[in-house]
mmCIF file of C-alpha atoms in Angstrom:
data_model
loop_
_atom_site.group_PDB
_atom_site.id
_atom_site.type_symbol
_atom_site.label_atom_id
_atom_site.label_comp_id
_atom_site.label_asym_id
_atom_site.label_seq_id
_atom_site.Cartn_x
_atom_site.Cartn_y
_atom_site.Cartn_z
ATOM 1 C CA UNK A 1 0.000 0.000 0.000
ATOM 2 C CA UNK A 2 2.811 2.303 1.141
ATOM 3 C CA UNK A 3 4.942 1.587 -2.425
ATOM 4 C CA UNK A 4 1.504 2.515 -4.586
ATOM 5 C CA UNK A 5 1.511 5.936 -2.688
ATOM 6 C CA UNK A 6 5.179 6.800 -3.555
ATOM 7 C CA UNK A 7 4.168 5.604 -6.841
ATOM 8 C CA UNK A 8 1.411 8.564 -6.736
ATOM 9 C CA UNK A 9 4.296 10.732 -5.223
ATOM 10 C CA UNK A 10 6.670 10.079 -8.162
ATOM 11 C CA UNK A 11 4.672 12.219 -10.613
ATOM 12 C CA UNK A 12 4.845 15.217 -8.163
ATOM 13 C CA UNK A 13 8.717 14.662 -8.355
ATOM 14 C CA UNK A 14 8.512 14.161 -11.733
ATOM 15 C CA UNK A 15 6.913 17.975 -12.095
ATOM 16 C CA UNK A 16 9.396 19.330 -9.920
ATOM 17 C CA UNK A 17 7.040 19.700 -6.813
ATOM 18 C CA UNK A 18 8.993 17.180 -4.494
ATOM 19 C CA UNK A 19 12.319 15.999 -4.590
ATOM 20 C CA UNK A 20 13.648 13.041 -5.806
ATOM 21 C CA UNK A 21 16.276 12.391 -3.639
ATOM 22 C CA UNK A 22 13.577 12.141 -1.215
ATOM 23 C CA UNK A 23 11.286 10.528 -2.652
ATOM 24 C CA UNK A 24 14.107 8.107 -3.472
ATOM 25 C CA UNK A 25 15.126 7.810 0.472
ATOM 26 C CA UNK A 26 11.717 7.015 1.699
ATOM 27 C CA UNK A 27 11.188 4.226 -1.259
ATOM 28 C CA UNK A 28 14.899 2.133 0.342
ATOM 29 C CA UNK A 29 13.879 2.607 3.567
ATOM 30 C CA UNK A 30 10.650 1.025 3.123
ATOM 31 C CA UNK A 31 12.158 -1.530 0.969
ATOM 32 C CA UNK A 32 14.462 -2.176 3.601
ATOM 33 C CA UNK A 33 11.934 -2.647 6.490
ATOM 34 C CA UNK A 34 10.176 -5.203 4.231
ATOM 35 C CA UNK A 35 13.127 -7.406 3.381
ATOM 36 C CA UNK A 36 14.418 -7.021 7.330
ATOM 37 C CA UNK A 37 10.818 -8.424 8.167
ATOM 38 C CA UNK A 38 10.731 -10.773 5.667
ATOM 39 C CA UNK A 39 13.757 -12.535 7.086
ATOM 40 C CA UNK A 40 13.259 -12.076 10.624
ATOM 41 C CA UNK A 41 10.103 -13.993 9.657
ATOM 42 C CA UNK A 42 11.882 -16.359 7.642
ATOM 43 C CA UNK A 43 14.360 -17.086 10.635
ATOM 44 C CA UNK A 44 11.801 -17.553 13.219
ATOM 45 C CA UNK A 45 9.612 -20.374 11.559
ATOM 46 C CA UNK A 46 12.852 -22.112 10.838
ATOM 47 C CA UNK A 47 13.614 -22.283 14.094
ATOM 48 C CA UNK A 48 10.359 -23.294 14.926
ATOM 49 C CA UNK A 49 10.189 -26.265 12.431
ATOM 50 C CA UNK A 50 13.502 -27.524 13.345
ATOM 51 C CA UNK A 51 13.329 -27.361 17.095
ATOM 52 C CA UNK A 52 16.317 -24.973 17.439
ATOM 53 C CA UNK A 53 16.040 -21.842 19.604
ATOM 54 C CA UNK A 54 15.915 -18.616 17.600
ATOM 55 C CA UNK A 55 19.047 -16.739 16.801
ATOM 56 C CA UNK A 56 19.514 -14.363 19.147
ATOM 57 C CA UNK A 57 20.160 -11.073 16.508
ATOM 58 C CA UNK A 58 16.476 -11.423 16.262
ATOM 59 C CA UNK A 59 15.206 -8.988 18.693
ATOM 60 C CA UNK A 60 17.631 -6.350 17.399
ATOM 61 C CA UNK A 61 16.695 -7.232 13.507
ATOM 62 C CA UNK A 62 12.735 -6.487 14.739
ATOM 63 C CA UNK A 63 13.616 -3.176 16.046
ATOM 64 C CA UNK A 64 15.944 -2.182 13.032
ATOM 65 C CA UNK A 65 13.028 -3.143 10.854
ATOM 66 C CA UNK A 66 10.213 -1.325 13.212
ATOM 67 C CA UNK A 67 12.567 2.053 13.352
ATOM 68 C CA UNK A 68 13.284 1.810 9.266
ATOM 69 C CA UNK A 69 9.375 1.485 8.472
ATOM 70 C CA UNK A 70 9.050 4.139 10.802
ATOM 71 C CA UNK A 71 11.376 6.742 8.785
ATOM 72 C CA UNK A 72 9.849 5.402 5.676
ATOM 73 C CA UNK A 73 6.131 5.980 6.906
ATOM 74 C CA UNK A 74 7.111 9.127 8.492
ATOM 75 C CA UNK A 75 9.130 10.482 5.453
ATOM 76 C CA UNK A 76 6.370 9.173 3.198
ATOM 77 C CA UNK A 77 3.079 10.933 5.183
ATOM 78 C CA UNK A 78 5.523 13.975 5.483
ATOM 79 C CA UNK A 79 5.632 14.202 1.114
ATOM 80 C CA UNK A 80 2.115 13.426 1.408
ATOM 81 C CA UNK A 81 0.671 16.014 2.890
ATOM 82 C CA UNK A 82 3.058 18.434 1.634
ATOM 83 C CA UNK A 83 2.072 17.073 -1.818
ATOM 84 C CA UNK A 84 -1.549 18.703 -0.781
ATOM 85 C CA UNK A 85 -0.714 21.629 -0.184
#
């Protein structure tokens, strides 16, 4: 849902109204969030199905991923609304 919005947002870069390095920024760092998840994810149900315990850079890799999405949704609502203005 996030990615279709800076979709929306990359014509108002494309006339000049936001910037693209921006625009650019917010797009890795919610691409980054979603691959961080994805293996965090990943790691915990393959410690589940083998019966290991859970590595323990887990916790840390859930809070790098929770304070990327966070710039990402933050820098993305931040274009948004200055997009309607």
């Amino acid at each position: 849902l996030l990615l279709g919005g800076m979709l929306t947002l990359s014509t108002a870069a494309r006339a000049g109204d936001l910037k693209l390095f921006n625009l650019i920024f917010v797009t890795v760092a919610i691409a980054v969030a979603g691959m961080t998840a994805f293996v965090t994810a990943n790691a915990l149900v393959d410690a589940r199905a083998t019966g290991r315990e859970p590595s323990q850079h887990l916790p840390k890799l859930m809070k790098f991923a929770t304070g990327i999405i966070g710039v990402g949704l933050g820098g993305f609502l931040m274009m948004w609304l200055d997009s309607l203005s």
